Amino acid sequence: MSRYIFETQDLHFDYPDGTAALQGLSVSIERNKKIALLGANGAGKSTFLLHLIGILKPVKGKIIFNGQELKYDRASLINLRNKVGYVFQDPEIQLFSASVWQEVSFGPMNLGLTNEDVENRVIRALKDTDTTCLKDRPTHFLSYGQKKLISIADILAINPDMIIFDEPTASLDPKYTHRILDLLNDINQRGVSIVMATHDVDKAYEWADTILVMKDGGIIKAGPPEEIFNNEHLIQNTSLEKPLLLKIFKELQLNGYLPQNRTAPRNVNQFIEILHQNALNK
Ligand SMILES: Nc1ncnc2c1ncn2[C@@H]1O[C@H](COP(=O)(O)OP(=O)(O)OP(=O)(O)O)[C@@H](O)[C@H]1O
Ligand SMILES: [Mg+2]
């Protein structure tokens, strides 16, 4: 099996009004990784992600999925969407059934599973998203965060190899944000590849294995979070900001409060640990 779940070569896409939203986008997306897609508003993140599930078709360039060039006939697209799930930024666009149970069972029912298998998939997806208590509720009365969780349960029930999230935590409160990021970690541990578009550099720094940076319809840099956020030139030339944790750590190093040779912490607990160790060594 190819190391990459997706490879794109020189993708170009123009919207009907002439906006050139993708302008030569080439990238390789490794299997089983947690990938954050960063970039300014209008950089082309959503446009790019919609290409990965064949909702948009490039005017030039190609997309390789699981080692084979993506085709746009009905059977190929059904195959693609059974393996790659897409969670829309706005759950209102995604949810269309009257009740939560109907909503989450729709995907597995279309896979031609037995009633028992469908039921098991729905039960598991609701359990994973901690939404079992909502199963009989009408979808349109749910709160925004609850709708978001159900839109994720929708996709989990299909059991895809990869899930694409367009800003999964935008407009969620801190509790729901944590819940969703924990859930994404769990899903990834089970071998599901995850790509998430986000504006939250702090979360991306802590969470991602790889960061892709988009600008003007192309990927201008890909690499591990430490490398991306220590690249001053890149940060100055994009809308990126250094994560707060890294900013404070660097400032303490620069002023001699922490040793120069320490690798930067990826989360608050690691940072506290470094501070404790440093205090003990004094
Ligand atoms: N339906 C559309 N018709 C015309 N232009 C569009 C359409 N959708 C997006 N665009 C344009 O394409 C470019 C890329 O937009 P896209 O939504 O992909 O950016 P994004 O990186 O997802 O931004 P954001 O962070 O704001 O979600 C922008 O210039 C945008 O105005
Ligand atoms: Mg977008």
CSV table of N, CA and C and ligand atoms in Angstrom, one decimal, residues 15-17 19 21 39-48 89 167 199, ligand 1:
chain,number,residue,atom,x,y,z
A,15,TYR,N,-13.2,29.3,-9.5
A,15,TYR,CA,-14.6,29.4,-9.3
A,15,TYR,C,-15.2,30.1,-10.6
A,16,PRO,N,-16.5,29.8,-10.8
A,16,PRO,CA,-17.2,30.4,-12.0
A,16,PRO,C,-17.0,31.9,-12.1
A,17,ASP,N,-16.9,32.6,-11.0
A,17,ASP,CA,-16.7,34.1,-11.2
A,17,ASP,C,-15.2,34.5,-11.6
A,19,THR,N,-12.4,33.6,-9.8
A,19,THR,CA,-11.5,33.5,-8.7
A,19,THR,C,-10.6,32.3,-8.8
A,21,ALA,N,-8.8,30.0,-7.1
A,21,ALA,CA,-8.7,29.6,-5.7
A,21,ALA,C,-7.5,28.6,-5.4
A,39,GLY,N,-3.6,28.5,7.3
A,39,GLY,CA,-3.5,29.5,6.2
A,39,GLY,C,-4.5,30.6,6.4
A,40,ALA,N,-4.3,31.8,5.9
A,40,ALA,CA,-5.2,32.9,6.1
A,40,ALA,C,-6.6,32.7,5.5
A,41,ASN,N,-7.5,33.5,5.9
A,41,ASN,CA,-8.8,33.5,5.3
A,41,ASN,C,-8.7,33.7,3.8
A,42,GLY,N,-9.3,32.8,3.1
A,42,GLY,CA,-9.3,33.0,1.6
A,42,GLY,C,-8.0,32.3,1.0
A,43,ALA,N,-7.2,31.6,1.8
A,43,ALA,CA,-6.0,31.0,1.2
A,43,ALA,C,-6.3,29.8,0.3
A,44,GLY,N,-7.5,29.2,0.5
A,44,GLY,CA,-7.9,28.1,-0.3
A,44,GLY,C,-8.1,26.8,0.4
A,45,LYS,N,-8.1,26.8,1.7
A,45,LYS,CA,-8.1,25.6,2.5
A,45,LYS,C,-9.4,24.8,2.2
A,46,SER,N,-10.6,25.4,2.3
A,46,SER,CA,-11.8,24.7,2.1
A,46,SER,C,-11.9,24.2,0.6
A,47,THR,N,-11.5,25.0,-0.3
A,47,THR,CA,-11.5,24.7,-1.7
A,47,THR,C,-10.6,23.4,-1.9
A,48,PHE,N,-9.5,23.4,-1.3
A,48,PHE,CA,-8.6,22.2,-1.5
A,48,PHE,C,-9.2,21.0,-0.9
A,89,GLN,N,-17.6,22.6,8.0
A,89,GLN,CA,-17.5,23.6,9.1
A,89,GLN,C,-18.8,23.8,9.7
A,167,GLU,N,-12.3,23.2,10.0
A,167,GLU,CA,-12.5,24.0,11.3
A,167,GLU,C,-13.4,23.3,12.3
A,199,HIS,N,-7.7,27.7,12.3
A,199,HIS,CA,-6.9,28.9,12.5
A,199,HIS,C,-6.3,28.9,13.8
B,1,LIG,N1,-18.3,29.7,-4.3
B,1,LIG,C1,-17.3,30.6,-4.5
B,1,LIG,N2,-17.4,31.4,-5.6
B,1,LIG,C2,-16.4,32.3,-5.8
B,1,LIG,N3,-15.3,32.4,-5.1
B,1,LIG,C3,-15.2,31.6,-4.0
B,1,LIG,C4,-16.2,30.7,-3.7
B,1,LIG,N4,-15.8,30.0,-2.6
B,1,LIG,C5,-14.6,30.5,-2.2
B,1,LIG,N5,-14.2,31.5,-3.1
B,1,LIG,C6,-12.9,32.2,-3.1
B,1,LIG,O1,-11.9,31.3,-3.3
B,1,LIG,C7,-10.8,31.6,-2.5
B,1,LIG,C8,-10.4,30.5,-1.5
B,1,LIG,O2,-11.5,30.4,-0.6
B,1,LIG,P1,-11.6,29.2,0.5
B,1,LIG,O3,-13.0,29.3,1.1
B,1,LIG,O4,-11.1,28.0,-0.1
B,1,LIG,O5,-10.6,29.8,1.6
B,1,LIG,P2,-10.2,29.3,3.1
B,1,LIG,O6,-8.8,29.2,3.2
B,1,LIG,O7,-11.1,28.1,3.4
B,1,LIG,O8,-10.7,30.5,3.9
B,1,LIG,P3,-11.3,30.6,5.4
B,1,LIG,O9,-10.2,30.5,6.4
B,1,LIG,O10,-12.0,32.0,5.5
B,1,LIG,O11,-12.4,29.5,5.6
B,1,LIG,C9,-11.2,33.0,-1.8
B,1,LIG,O12,-10.6,34.0,-2.6
B,1,LIG,C10,-12.7,32.9,-1.9
B,1,LIG,O13,-13.2,34.3,-1.9
